[in-house]
Amino acid sequence: SRRMSLRNAANFCRRVGTGFKAGVDFLRLIDSEAKHGDGRKRSVLADVHRSLRSGNQLHVAMREHASYFPPLMIAMTHAGEVTGKLDRTLIALANYYEERIKIYREFISRITWPAIQLFLAVNVLAAFIYLLGVLTPAGGGQMIDITGLGLRGVSGVLTLYAYVAGALGVLVALVVAFQKNVAGVQNLIPILYKIPVFGNALQTITLARFCWTLALSLDGGIDPIRAIHLGLDATDSDYYRSAKDEVEKAILGGATMGEALQATQVFPKEFITEVELAEHSGTDAEAIMHLAEEYDVRS
């Protein structure tokens, strides 16, 4: 059930899209892909190749392995096959996944040094606590507790590590609970958005994901309802996914994309205004792509 990695997704879309554009036989391209990569990738693509030989389209073959291929890739492949622009669609997807990888690597590079500093700080503090337990002043008694924590010696070091491990455990548990929407915790998103600094960062990252997927979907020829649905799925939040019915109802009722997003009551007013401006420009996909790039810079 392991999902295709971003790197594999980018490489797959780039190679297949470029090869198809150059006129290489499609079955040959998929067969070549099935001979490289990890075991899971080879097994899935071998099944895709067999499905294509039996007469199915690529998006149908991918849907048979929906637990492996990203939903956006399946939807965009379908749109590319319907519009006859599969090569262009796959190359656009490759660019999108490569941009995701670039942002992820930049985040890791920026967080690495602070993480090292935190690790060193905890261990320096642990060293001080240990020394407080083994050293004694010339006049006897105990060393002055310069840490102010009341911890000394080996037992104090173990207590410190237990506190740190407990804090990290709680943090990881909160993140996992939020991602899996345990007990409906994502319904608290409007409250989280009001937290200074953290709330704005969380909202910006979410909107960047939504924008990228929406722009890519519209550019690939997907209808607005399905495009917005894919964008809501890309937020990885049940809070946003719950707005799908309102979006569909509004658009079927004749509303514009901006009006449909406003009807969901989950997007900030500033964002909706920017989407409406993009619609008025007459180039939805291009304008929203620029909006996605702007939100990436903010995030």
PDB file of C-alpha atoms in Angstrom, residues 48-278:
ATOM      1  CA  VAL A  48       0.116  -1.428 -15.698  1.00  0.00           C
ATOM      2  CA  HIS A  49       1.946  -2.687 -18.790  1.00  0.00           C
ATOM      3  CA  ARG A  50      -0.230  -5.826 -18.918  1.00  0.00           C
ATOM      4  CA  SER A  51      -3.372  -3.708 -18.502  1.00  0.00           C
ATOM      5  CA  LEU A  52      -2.311  -1.434 -21.373  1.00  0.00           C
ATOM      6  CA  ARG A  53      -1.645  -4.434 -23.625  1.00  0.00           C
ATOM      7  CA  SER A  54      -5.159  -5.678 -22.917  1.00  0.00           C
ATOM      8  CA  GLY A  55      -6.543  -2.410 -24.304  1.00  0.00           C
ATOM      9  CA  ASN A  56      -7.039  -0.207 -21.245  1.00  0.00           C
ATOM     10  CA  GLN A  57      -6.043   3.438 -21.098  1.00  0.00           C
ATOM     11  CA  LEU A  58      -3.219   4.527 -18.810  1.00  0.00           C
ATOM     12  CA  HIS A  59      -5.471   6.218 -16.225  1.00  0.00           C
ATOM     13  CA  VAL A  60      -7.600   3.046 -15.984  1.00  0.00           C
ATOM     14  CA  ALA A  61      -4.480   0.934 -15.416  1.00  0.00           C
ATOM     15  CA  MET A  62      -3.286   3.408 -12.788  1.00  0.00           C
ATOM     16  CA  ARG A  63      -6.646   3.401 -11.025  1.00  0.00           C
ATOM     17  CA  GLU A  64      -6.284  -0.351 -10.515  1.00  0.00           C
ATOM     18  CA  HIS A  65      -3.342   0.574  -8.258  1.00  0.00           C
ATOM     19  CA  ALA A  66      -4.858   3.684  -6.669  1.00  0.00           C
ATOM     20  CA  SER A  67      -3.028   2.985  -3.405  1.00  0.00           C
ATOM     21  CA  TYR A  68       0.305   3.451  -5.206  1.00  0.00           C
ATOM     22  CA  PHE A  69      -0.198   6.235  -7.737  1.00  0.00           C
ATOM     23  CA  PRO A  70      -0.952   9.744  -6.350  1.00  0.00           C
ATOM     24  CA  PRO A  71      -4.622  10.756  -6.947  1.00  0.00           C
ATOM     25  CA  LEU A  72      -3.465  13.888  -8.772  1.00  0.00           C
ATOM     26  CA  MET A  73      -1.387  11.826 -11.208  1.00  0.00           C
ATOM     27  CA  ILE A  74      -4.347   9.563 -12.009  1.00  0.00           C
ATOM     28  CA  ALA A  75      -6.693  12.513 -12.542  1.00  0.00           C
ATOM     29  CA  MET A  76      -4.200  14.466 -14.636  1.00  0.00           C
ATOM     30  CA  THR A  77      -3.398  11.413 -16.756  1.00  0.00           C
ATOM     31  CA  HIS A  78      -7.117  10.954 -17.418  1.00  0.00           C
ATOM     32  CA  ALA A  79      -7.433  14.614 -18.433  1.00  0.00           C
ATOM     33  CA  GLY A  80      -4.351  14.351 -20.668  1.00  0.00           C
ATOM     34  CA  GLU A  81      -5.726  11.306 -22.472  1.00  0.00           C
ATOM     35  CA  VAL A  82      -9.155  12.924 -22.985  1.00  0.00           C
ATOM     36  CA  THR A  83      -7.697  16.177 -24.330  1.00  0.00           C
ATOM     37  CA  GLY A  84      -4.949  14.503 -26.367  1.00  0.00           C
ATOM     38  CA  LYS A  85      -2.210  16.339 -24.437  1.00  0.00           C
ATOM     39  CA  LEU A  86      -0.845  13.477 -22.351  1.00  0.00           C
ATOM     40  CA  ASP A  87       2.807  14.304 -23.054  1.00  0.00           C
ATOM     41  CA  ARG A  88       2.369  17.942 -22.011  1.00  0.00           C
ATOM     42  CA  THR A  89       0.347  16.923 -18.956  1.00  0.00           C
ATOM     43  CA  LEU A  90       2.973  14.457 -17.732  1.00  0.00           C
ATOM     44  CA  ILE A  91       5.784  16.976 -18.204  1.00  0.00           C
ATOM     45  CA  ALA A  92       3.762  19.572 -16.248  1.00  0.00           C
ATOM     46  CA  LEU A  93       3.262  16.992 -13.496  1.00  0.00           C
ATOM     47  CA  ALA A  94       7.014  16.316 -13.458  1.00  0.00           C
ATOM     48  CA  ASN A  95       7.665  20.045 -12.995  1.00  0.00           C
ATOM     49  CA  TYR A  96       5.135  20.125 -10.151  1.00  0.00           C
ATOM     50  CA  TYR A  97       6.667  17.163  -8.298  1.00  0.00           C
ATOM     51  CA  GLU A  98      10.181  18.516  -8.793  1.00  0.00           C
ATOM     52  CA  GLU A  99       9.061  21.820  -7.281  1.00  0.00           C
ATOM     53  CA  ARG A 100       7.682  19.905  -4.256  1.00  0.00           C
ATOM     54  CA  ILE A 101      11.035  18.134  -3.870  1.00  0.00           C
ATOM     55  CA  LYS A 102      12.916  21.434  -4.125  1.00  0.00           C
ATOM     56  CA  ILE A 103      10.784  23.016  -1.387  1.00  0.00           C
ATOM     57  CA  TYR A 104      11.174  19.944   0.848  1.00  0.00           C
ATOM     58  CA  ARG A 105      14.956  19.959   0.451  1.00  0.00           C
ATOM     59  CA  GLU A 106      15.134  23.665   1.178  1.00  0.00           C
ATOM     60  CA  PHE A 107      13.130  23.149   4.364  1.00  0.00           C
ATOM     61  CA  ILE A 108      15.429  20.309   5.473  1.00  0.00           C
ATOM     62  CA  SER A 109      18.549  22.395   4.762  1.00  0.00           C
ATOM     63  CA  ARG A 110      17.182  25.298   6.796  1.00  0.00           C
ATOM     64  CA  ILE A 111      16.044  23.183   9.746  1.00  0.00           C
ATOM     65  CA  THR A 112      19.174  21.010   9.996  1.00  0.00           C
ATOM     66  CA  TRP A 113      21.408  23.490  11.847  1.00  0.00           C
ATOM     67  CA  PRO A 114      18.744  24.526  14.401  1.00  0.00           C
ATOM     68  CA  ALA A 115      18.069  20.809  15.021  1.00  0.00           C
ATOM     69  CA  ILE A 116      21.808  20.224  15.623  1.00  0.00           C
ATOM     70  CA  GLN A 117      21.884  23.212  17.986  1.00  0.00           C
ATOM     71  CA  LEU A 118      18.943  21.810  19.933  1.00  0.00           C
ATOM     72  CA  PHE A 119      20.646  18.412  20.189  1.00  0.00           C
ATOM     73  CA  LEU A 120      23.880  20.002  21.421  1.00  0.00           C
ATOM     74  CA  ALA A 121      22.050  22.249  23.890  1.00  0.00           C
ATOM     75  CA  VAL A 122      20.269  19.303  25.521  1.00  0.00           C
ATOM     76  CA  ASN A 123      23.506  17.351  25.840  1.00  0.00           C
ATOM     77  CA  VAL A 124      25.491  20.327  27.182  1.00  0.00           C
ATOM     78  CA  LEU A 125      22.779  20.783  29.797  1.00  0.00           C
ATOM     79  CA  ALA A 126      22.961  17.070  30.586  1.00  0.00           C
ATOM     80  CA  ALA A 127      26.741  17.391  31.058  1.00  0.00           C
ATOM     81  CA  PHE A 128      26.284  20.249  33.533  1.00  0.00           C
ATOM     82  CA  ILE A 129      23.698  18.208  35.469  1.00  0.00           C
ATOM     83  CA  TYR A 130      26.063  15.232  35.618  1.00  0.00           C
ATOM     84  CA  LEU A 131      28.949  17.405  36.881  1.00  0.00           C
ATOM     85  CA  LEU A 132      26.740  18.891  39.586  1.00  0.00           C
ATOM     86  CA  GLY A 133      26.352  15.387  40.982  1.00  0.00           C
ATOM     87  CA  VAL A 134      29.998  14.285  40.880  1.00  0.00           C
ATOM     88  CA  LEU A 135      31.856  17.498  41.811  1.00  0.00           C
ATOM     89  CA  THR A 136      32.009  18.948  45.297  1.00  0.00           C
ATOM     90  CA  PRO A 137      33.177  22.428  46.350  1.00  0.00           C
ATOM     91  CA  ALA A 138      36.355  22.839  48.449  1.00  0.00           C
ATOM     92  CA  GLY A 139      34.322  23.609  51.572  1.00  0.00           C
ATOM     93  CA  GLY A 140      32.160  20.487  51.190  1.00  0.00           C
ATOM     94  CA  GLY A 141      28.451  20.163  50.450  1.00  0.00           C
ATOM     95  CA  GLN A 142      26.977  20.368  46.982  1.00  0.00           C
ATOM     96  CA  MET A 143      27.752  22.478  43.968  1.00  0.00           C
ATOM     97  CA  ILE A 144      25.439  25.431  43.333  1.00  0.00           C
ATOM     98  CA  ASP A 145      22.660  24.401  40.943  1.00  0.00           C
ATOM     99  CA  ILE A 146      23.477  26.760  38.065  1.00  0.00           C
ATOM    100  CA  THR A 147      20.823  25.110  35.866  1.00  0.00           C
ATOM    101  CA  GLY A 148      17.981  25.921  38.228  1.00  0.00           C
ATOM    102  CA  LEU A 149      16.323  22.570  37.458  1.00  0.00           C
ATOM    103  CA  GLY A 150      17.126  20.796  40.721  1.00  0.00           C
ATOM    104  CA  LEU A 151      18.650  17.861  38.851  1.00  0.00           C
ATOM    105  CA  ARG A 152      22.028  16.300  39.711  1.00  0.00           C
ATOM    106  CA  GLY A 153      24.155  13.334  38.695  1.00  0.00           C
ATOM    107  CA  VAL A 154      23.205  10.331  36.589  1.00  0.00           C
ATOM    108  CA  SER A 155      19.625  10.265  37.865  1.00  0.00           C
ATOM    109  CA  GLY A 156      19.244  13.931  36.947  1.00  0.00           C
ATOM    110  CA  VAL A 157      20.560  13.283  33.419  1.00  0.00           C
ATOM    111  CA  LEU A 158      18.121  10.413  32.953  1.00  0.00           C
ATOM    112  CA  THR A 159      15.276  12.607  34.222  1.00  0.00           C
ATOM    113  CA  LEU A 160      16.227  15.370  31.757  1.00  0.00           C
ATOM    114  CA  TYR A 161      16.284  12.913  28.830  1.00  0.00           C
ATOM    115  CA  ALA A 162      12.919  11.532  29.938  1.00  0.00           C
ATOM    116  CA  TYR A 163      11.439  15.057  29.929  1.00  0.00           C
ATOM    117  CA  VAL A 164      12.852  15.762  26.464  1.00  0.00           C
ATOM    118  CA  ALA A 165      11.683  12.406  25.070  1.00  0.00           C
ATOM    119  CA  GLY A 166       8.237  12.981  26.595  1.00  0.00           C
ATOM    120  CA  ALA A 167       7.967  16.445  25.039  1.00  0.00           C
ATOM    121  CA  LEU A 168       9.022  15.146  21.617  1.00  0.00           C
ATOM    122  CA  GLY A 169       6.613  12.220  21.965  1.00  0.00           C
ATOM    123  CA  VAL A 170       3.714  14.561  22.718  1.00  0.00           C
ATOM    124  CA  LEU A 171       4.653  16.745  19.730  1.00  0.00           C
ATOM    125  CA  VAL A 172       4.819  13.761  17.360  1.00  0.00           C
ATOM    126  CA  ALA A 173       1.519  12.412  18.725  1.00  0.00           C
ATOM    127  CA  LEU A 174      -0.159  15.779  18.126  1.00  0.00           C
ATOM    128  CA  VAL A 175       1.127  15.939  14.538  1.00  0.00           C
ATOM    129  CA  VAL A 176      -0.013  12.370  13.776  1.00  0.00           C
ATOM    130  CA  ALA A 177      -3.379  12.974  15.439  1.00  0.00           C
ATOM    131  CA  PHE A 178      -3.841  16.106  13.342  1.00  0.00           C
ATOM    132  CA  GLN A 179      -2.876  14.350  10.098  1.00  0.00           C
ATOM    133  CA  LYS A 180      -5.239  11.434  10.782  1.00  0.00           C
ATOM    134  CA  ASN A 181      -7.969  13.739  12.144  1.00  0.00           C
ATOM    135  CA  VAL A 182      -8.264  11.771  15.392  1.00  0.00           C
ATOM    136  CA  ALA A 183     -11.512  12.650  17.193  1.00  0.00           C
ATOM    137  CA  GLY A 184     -12.197  15.306  14.553  1.00  0.00           C
ATOM    138  CA  VAL A 185      -9.271  17.474  15.696  1.00  0.00           C
ATOM    139  CA  GLN A 186      -9.067  19.154  12.277  1.00  0.00           C
ATOM    140  CA  ASN A 187     -12.328  20.915  13.069  1.00  0.00           C
ATOM    141  CA  LEU A 188     -10.164  23.089  15.329  1.00  0.00           C
ATOM    142  CA  ILE A 189      -8.301  24.486  12.301  1.00  0.00           C
ATOM    143  CA  PRO A 190     -10.107  27.883  12.461  1.00  0.00           C
ATOM    144  CA  ILE A 191      -8.884  28.210  16.061  1.00  0.00           C
ATOM    145  CA  LEU A 192      -5.336  27.120  15.155  1.00  0.00           C
ATOM    146  CA  TYR A 193      -5.243  29.775  12.431  1.00  0.00           C
ATOM    147  CA  LYS A 194      -5.661  32.438  15.117  1.00  0.00           C
ATOM    148  CA  ILE A 195      -2.419  31.411  16.878  1.00  0.00           C
ATOM    149  CA  PRO A 196       0.231  34.097  16.142  1.00  0.00           C
ATOM    150  CA  VAL A 197       2.928  33.038  13.625  1.00  0.00           C
ATOM    151  CA  PHE A 198       2.023  29.320  13.736  1.00  0.00           C
ATOM    152  CA  GLY A 199      -1.538  29.800  12.483  1.00  0.00           C
ATOM    153  CA  ASN A 200      -0.512  31.982   9.553  1.00  0.00           C
ATOM    154  CA  ALA A 201       2.237  29.535   8.549  1.00  0.00           C
ATOM    155  CA  LEU A 202      -0.139  26.547   8.656  1.00  0.00           C
ATOM    156  CA  GLN A 203      -2.744  28.337   6.554  1.00  0.00           C
ATOM    157  CA  THR A 204      -0.195  29.553   4.004  1.00  0.00           C
ATOM    158  CA  ILE A 205       1.280  26.080   3.468  1.00  0.00           C
ATOM    159  CA  THR A 206      -2.211  24.618   3.049  1.00  0.00           C
ATOM    160  CA  LEU A 207      -3.252  27.264   0.518  1.00  0.00           C
ATOM    161  CA  ALA A 208      -0.018  26.758  -1.448  1.00  0.00           C
ATOM    162  CA  ARG A 209      -0.825  23.052  -1.839  1.00  0.00           C
ATOM    163  CA  PHE A 210      -4.380  23.849  -2.889  1.00  0.00           C
ATOM    164  CA  CYS A 211      -3.272  26.467  -5.448  1.00  0.00           C
ATOM    165  CA  TRP A 212      -0.654  24.269  -7.124  1.00  0.00           C
ATOM    166  CA  THR A 213      -3.056  21.381  -7.562  1.00  0.00           C
ATOM    167  CA  LEU A 214      -5.912  23.602  -8.724  1.00  0.00           C
ATOM    168  CA  ALA A 215      -3.757  25.395 -11.303  1.00  0.00           C
ATOM    169  CA  LEU A 216      -2.255  22.165 -12.616  1.00  0.00           C
ATOM    170  CA  SER A 217      -5.696  20.562 -12.890  1.00  0.00           C
ATOM    171  CA  LEU A 218      -7.237  23.499 -14.745  1.00  0.00           C
ATOM    172  CA  ASP A 219      -4.259  23.667 -17.115  1.00  0.00           C
ATOM    173  CA  GLY A 220      -4.692  19.960 -17.830  1.00  0.00           C
ATOM    174  CA  GLY A 221      -8.274  20.463 -18.947  1.00  0.00           C
ATOM    175  CA  ILE A 222     -10.049  19.126 -15.851  1.00  0.00           C
ATOM    176  CA  ASP A 223     -13.455  20.702 -15.176  1.00  0.00           C
ATOM    177  CA  PRO A 224     -13.633  23.264 -12.302  1.00  0.00           C
ATOM    178  CA  ILE A 225     -15.585  20.985  -9.928  1.00  0.00           C
ATOM    179  CA  ARG A 226     -13.123  18.103 -10.250  1.00  0.00           C
ATOM    180  CA  ALA A 227     -10.167  20.522 -10.185  1.00  0.00           C
ATOM    181  CA  ILE A 228     -11.307  22.077  -6.906  1.00  0.00           C
ATOM    182  CA  HIS A 229     -12.000  18.624  -5.454  1.00  0.00           C
ATOM    183  CA  LEU A 230      -8.429  17.577  -6.270  1.00  0.00           C
ATOM    184  CA  GLY A 231      -7.141  20.793  -4.713  1.00  0.00           C
ATOM    185  CA  LEU A 232      -9.115  20.116  -1.527  1.00  0.00           C
ATOM    186  CA  ASP A 233      -7.695  16.573  -1.410  1.00  0.00           C
ATOM    187  CA  ALA A 234      -4.174  17.984  -1.800  1.00  0.00           C
ATOM    188  CA  THR A 235      -4.550  19.935   1.458  1.00  0.00           C
ATOM    189  CA  ASP A 236      -4.477  16.550   3.237  1.00  0.00           C
ATOM    190  CA  SER A 237      -7.131  17.876   5.619  1.00  0.00           C
ATOM    191  CA  ASP A 238     -10.621  16.522   6.241  1.00  0.00           C
ATOM    192  CA  TYR A 239     -11.606  20.046   7.250  1.00  0.00           C
ATOM    193  CA  TYR A 240     -11.073  21.237   3.668  1.00  0.00           C
ATOM    194  CA  ARG A 241     -12.326  18.018   2.064  1.00  0.00           C
ATOM    195  CA  SER A 242     -15.653  18.517   3.833  1.00  0.00           C
ATOM    196  CA  ALA A 243     -16.278  21.500   1.531  1.00  0.00           C
ATOM    197  CA  LYS A 244     -16.586  19.377  -1.641  1.00  0.00           C
ATOM    198  CA  ASP A 245     -20.382  19.208  -1.590  1.00  0.00           C
ATOM    199  CA  GLU A 246     -20.722  22.991  -1.188  1.00  0.00           C
ATOM    200  CA  VAL A 247     -18.344  23.559  -4.121  1.00  0.00           C
ATOM    201  CA  GLU A 248     -20.225  21.214  -6.423  1.00  0.00           C
ATOM    202  CA  LYS A 249     -23.623  22.626  -5.447  1.00  0.00           C
ATOM    203  CA  ALA A 250     -22.482  26.225  -5.968  1.00  0.00           C
ATOM    204  CA  ILE A 251     -20.875  25.643  -9.389  1.00  0.00           C
ATOM    205  CA  LEU A 252     -23.806  23.581 -10.661  1.00  0.00           C
ATOM    206  CA  GLY A 253     -25.997  26.477  -9.538  1.00  0.00           C
ATOM    207  CA  GLY A 254     -24.070  28.848 -11.803  1.00  0.00           C
ATOM    208  CA  ALA A 255     -21.541  30.279  -9.359  1.00  0.00           C
ATOM    209  CA  THR A 256     -18.035  31.272 -10.396  1.00  0.00           C
ATOM    210  CA  MET A 257     -15.031  29.504  -8.911  1.00  0.00           C
ATOM    211  CA  GLY A 258     -14.450  32.353  -6.465  1.00  0.00           C
ATOM    212  CA  GLU A 259     -18.099  32.308  -5.379  1.00  0.00           C
ATOM    213  CA  ALA A 260     -17.948  28.527  -4.942  1.00  0.00           C
ATOM    214  CA  LEU A 261     -14.901  28.803  -2.703  1.00  0.00           C
ATOM    215  CA  GLN A 262     -16.570  31.563  -0.716  1.00  0.00           C
ATOM    216  CA  ALA A 263     -19.621  29.332  -0.183  1.00  0.00           C
ATOM    217  CA  THR A 264     -17.440  26.750   1.567  1.00  0.00           C
ATOM    218  CA  GLN A 265     -16.541  29.244   4.335  1.00  0.00           C
ATOM    219  CA  VAL A 266     -13.147  27.554   4.801  1.00  0.00           C
ATOM    220  CA  PHE A 267     -11.002  29.964   2.760  1.00  0.00           C
ATOM    221  CA  PRO A 268      -9.833  33.415   3.909  1.00  0.00           C
ATOM    222  CA  LYS A 269     -11.377  36.458   2.257  1.00  0.00           C
ATOM    223  CA  GLU A 270      -8.005  37.645   0.921  1.00  0.00           C
ATOM    224  CA  PHE A 271      -7.465  34.338  -0.883  1.00  0.00           C
ATOM    225  CA  ILE A 272     -10.929  34.357  -2.454  1.00  0.00           C
ATOM    226  CA  THR A 273     -10.351  37.910  -3.706  1.00  0.00           C
ATOM    227  CA  GLU A 274      -7.118  36.804  -5.401  1.00  0.00           C
ATOM    228  CA  VAL A 275      -8.891  33.848  -7.042  1.00  0.00           C
ATOM    229  CA  GLU A 276     -11.651  36.149  -8.313  1.00  0.00           C
ATOM    230  CA  LEU A 277      -9.036  38.466  -9.811  1.00  0.00           C
ATOM    231  CA  ALA A 278      -7.473  35.453 -11.515  1.00  0.00           C
TER     232      ALA A 278
END
